[in-house]
Amino acid sequence: MSGQALLLVVAVALVDADRRVLIAQRPEGKSMAGLWEFPGGKVEAGETPEAALIRELEEELGISTQTACLAPVSFASHSYENFHLLMPLYACRKWQGTPEPREHIALKWVRPQNLRDYPMPPADEPLIAALCDLL
């Protein structure tokens, strides 16, 4: 037992009609600034992962979706220096609004096979294979 705090974070692969996935670039001043990630965020106390994801999509991208539109794809379990991250990844193909970078530097729609061209946090990288299999 490492004694590290467990951090539950939820992420989403938004998939457009062309089967591209949305990734977001982390802003300056945050850990791993400049890296590309799947949008999402921390699950707050008393929140389900799906509720957290719906809230984060509204806060980060200005879009809305529903629990029924979120399909679990995979998860990441990764030890960082100060905590252990557990991150379920959902796929979402249906939402209202146009994603805009409210908390990120930039957004990009990327074909799954090209996701490895973008530097990502260590926890996000293993999720690429599951997305390639799905899409």
PDB file of N, CA and C in Angstrom, residues 13-22 38 73 89-93 109-113 115 127-135:
ATOM      1  N   ALA A  13     -14.487  11.329 -24.257  1.00  0.00           N
ATOM      2  CA  ALA A  13     -14.086  11.436 -25.654  1.00  0.00           C
ATOM      3  C   ALA A  13     -15.333  11.877 -26.412  1.00  0.00           C
ATOM      4  N   LEU A  14     -15.411  13.168 -26.713  1.00  0.00           N
ATOM      5  CA  LEU A  14     -16.513  13.650 -27.552  1.00  0.00           C
ATOM      6  C   LEU A  14     -16.197  13.198 -28.974  1.00  0.00           C
ATOM      7  N   VAL A  15     -17.153  12.552 -29.622  1.00  0.00           N
ATOM      8  CA  VAL A  15     -16.938  11.991 -30.960  1.00  0.00           C
ATOM      9  C   VAL A  15     -17.896  12.681 -31.919  1.00  0.00           C
ATOM     10  N   ASP A  16     -17.343  13.321 -32.961  1.00  0.00           N
ATOM     11  CA  ASP A  16     -18.199  14.028 -33.915  1.00  0.00           C
ATOM     12  C   ASP A  16     -18.648  13.092 -35.039  1.00  0.00           C
ATOM     13  N   ALA A  17     -19.424  13.635 -35.974  1.00  0.00           N
ATOM     14  CA  ALA A  17     -19.988  12.827 -37.066  1.00  0.00           C
ATOM     15  C   ALA A  17     -18.909  12.206 -37.951  1.00  0.00           C
ATOM     16  N   ASP A  18     -17.718  12.801 -37.978  1.00  0.00           N
ATOM     17  CA  ASP A  18     -16.602  12.264 -38.775  1.00  0.00           C
ATOM     18  C   ASP A  18     -15.725  11.305 -37.970  1.00  0.00           C
ATOM     19  N   ARG A  19     -16.197  10.908 -36.789  1.00  0.00           N
ATOM     20  CA  ARG A  19     -15.492   9.980 -35.900  1.00  0.00           C
ATOM     21  C   ARG A  19     -14.166  10.550 -35.399  1.00  0.00           C
ATOM     22  N   ARG A  20     -14.118  11.879 -35.271  1.00  0.00           N
ATOM     23  CA  ARG A  20     -12.958  12.530 -34.672  1.00  0.00           C
ATOM     24  C   ARG A  20     -13.247  12.751 -33.193  1.00  0.00           C
ATOM     25  N   VAL A  21     -12.166  12.831 -32.397  1.00  0.00           N
ATOM     26  CA  VAL A  21     -12.269  12.987 -30.947  1.00  0.00           C
ATOM     27  C   VAL A  21     -11.755  14.371 -30.561  1.00  0.00           C
ATOM     28  N   LEU A  22     -12.453  15.012 -29.620  1.00  0.00           N
ATOM     29  CA  LEU A  22     -12.033  16.332 -29.158  1.00  0.00           C
ATOM     30  C   LEU A  22     -10.998  16.195 -28.047  1.00  0.00           C
ATOM     31  N   PHE A  38      -8.158  14.580 -22.610  1.00  0.00           N
ATOM     32  CA  PHE A  38      -9.588  14.434 -22.826  1.00  0.00           C
ATOM     33  C   PHE A  38     -10.284  15.338 -21.808  1.00  0.00           C
ATOM     34  N   VAL A  73     -16.112   3.629 -21.779  1.00  0.00           N
ATOM     35  CA  VAL A  73     -15.202   3.043 -22.771  1.00  0.00           C
ATOM     36  C   VAL A  73     -14.073   2.277 -22.091  1.00  0.00           C
ATOM     37  N   LEU A  89     -13.188   6.765 -18.533  1.00  0.00           N
ATOM     38  CA  LEU A  89     -13.341   7.489 -19.797  1.00  0.00           C
ATOM     39  C   LEU A  89     -14.659   7.069 -20.433  1.00  0.00           C
ATOM     40  N   TYR A  90     -15.452   8.069 -20.777  1.00  0.00           N
ATOM     41  CA  TYR A  90     -16.724   7.844 -21.447  1.00  0.00           C
ATOM     42  C   TYR A  90     -16.627   8.351 -22.880  1.00  0.00           C
ATOM     43  N   ALA A  91     -17.445   7.791 -23.756  1.00  0.00           N
ATOM     44  CA  ALA A  91     -17.612   8.336 -25.104  1.00  0.00           C
ATOM     45  C   ALA A  91     -18.959   9.037 -25.142  1.00  0.00           C
ATOM     46  N   CYS A  92     -19.017  10.152 -25.863  1.00  0.00           N
ATOM     47  CA  CYS A  92     -20.259  10.907 -26.013  1.00  0.00           C
ATOM     48  C   CYS A  92     -20.354  11.361 -27.465  1.00  0.00           C
ATOM     49  N   ARG A  93     -21.450  10.993 -28.121  1.00  0.00           N
ATOM     50  CA  ARG A  93     -21.659  11.363 -29.525  1.00  0.00           C
ATOM     51  C   ARG A  93     -22.781  12.379 -29.697  1.00  0.00           C
ATOM     52  N   TRP A 109     -10.075  18.726 -32.947  1.00  0.00           N
ATOM     53  CA  TRP A 109     -10.749  17.485 -33.338  1.00  0.00           C
ATOM     54  C   TRP A 109      -9.715  16.625 -34.060  1.00  0.00           C
ATOM     55  N   VAL A 110      -9.490  15.416 -33.553  1.00  0.00           N
ATOM     56  CA  VAL A 110      -8.390  14.575 -34.028  1.00  0.00           C
ATOM     57  C   VAL A 110      -8.903  13.164 -34.326  1.00  0.00           C
ATOM     58  N   ARG A 111      -8.423  12.596 -35.410  1.00  0.00           N
ATOM     59  CA  ARG A 111      -8.758  11.190 -35.698  1.00  0.00           C
ATOM     60  C   ARG A 111      -8.069  10.312 -34.645  1.00  0.00           C
ATOM     61  N   PRO A 112      -8.752   9.250 -34.184  1.00  0.00           N
ATOM     62  CA  PRO A 112      -8.183   8.419 -33.100  1.00  0.00           C
ATOM     63  C   PRO A 112      -6.762   7.939 -33.387  1.00  0.00           C
ATOM     64  N   GLN A 113      -6.489   7.544 -34.628  1.00  0.00           N
ATOM     65  CA  GLN A 113      -5.151   7.028 -34.958  1.00  0.00           C
ATOM     66  C   GLN A 113      -4.078   8.113 -34.915  1.00  0.00           C
ATOM     67  N   LEU A 115      -4.082  10.531 -32.414  1.00  0.00           N
ATOM     68  CA  LEU A 115      -4.013  11.074 -31.054  1.00  0.00           C
ATOM     69  C   LEU A 115      -2.600  11.017 -30.476  1.00  0.00           C
ATOM     70  N   LEU A 127      -5.422   5.259 -22.863  1.00  0.00           N
ATOM     71  CA  LEU A 127      -6.819   5.275 -23.295  1.00  0.00           C
ATOM     72  C   LEU A 127      -6.948   5.365 -24.811  1.00  0.00           C
ATOM     73  N   ILE A 128      -5.888   5.771 -25.488  1.00  0.00           N
ATOM     74  CA  ILE A 128      -5.928   5.927 -26.947  1.00  0.00           C
ATOM     75  C   ILE A 128      -6.251   4.592 -27.629  1.00  0.00           C
ATOM     76  N   ALA A 129      -5.653   3.508 -27.171  1.00  0.00           N
ATOM     77  CA  ALA A 129      -5.882   2.210 -27.802  1.00  0.00           C
ATOM     78  C   ALA A 129      -7.358   1.810 -27.726  1.00  0.00           C
ATOM     79  N   ALA A 130      -7.972   2.041 -26.578  1.00  0.00           N
ATOM     80  CA  ALA A 130      -9.409   1.707 -26.435  1.00  0.00           C
ATOM     81  C   ALA A 130     -10.254   2.532 -27.393  1.00  0.00           C
ATOM     82  N   LEU A 131      -9.900   3.799 -27.580  1.00  0.00           N
ATOM     83  CA  LEU A 131     -10.654   4.648 -28.507  1.00  0.00           C
ATOM     84  C   LEU A 131     -10.446   4.191 -29.941  1.00  0.00           C
ATOM     85  N   CYS A 132      -9.233   3.814 -30.294  1.00  0.00           N
ATOM     86  CA  CYS A 132      -8.979   3.323 -31.651  1.00  0.00           C
ATOM     87  C   CYS A 132      -9.801   2.060 -31.916  1.00  0.00           C
ATOM     88  N   ASP A 133      -9.893   1.170 -30.913  1.00  0.00           N
ATOM     89  CA  ASP A 133     -10.692  -0.044 -31.071  1.00  0.00           C
ATOM     90  C   ASP A 133     -12.176   0.291 -31.229  1.00  0.00           C
ATOM     91  N   LEU A 134     -12.645   1.272 -30.474  1.00  0.00           N
ATOM     92  CA  LEU A 134     -14.062   1.644 -30.485  1.00  0.00           C
ATOM     93  C   LEU A 134     -14.451   2.328 -31.800  1.00  0.00           C
ATOM     94  N   LEU A 135     -13.569   3.206 -32.281  1.00  0.00           N
ATOM     95  CA  LEU A 135     -13.890   4.022 -33.445  1.00  0.00           C
ATOM     96  C   LEU A 135     -13.267   3.458 -34.702  1.00  0.00           C
TER      97      LEU A 135
END
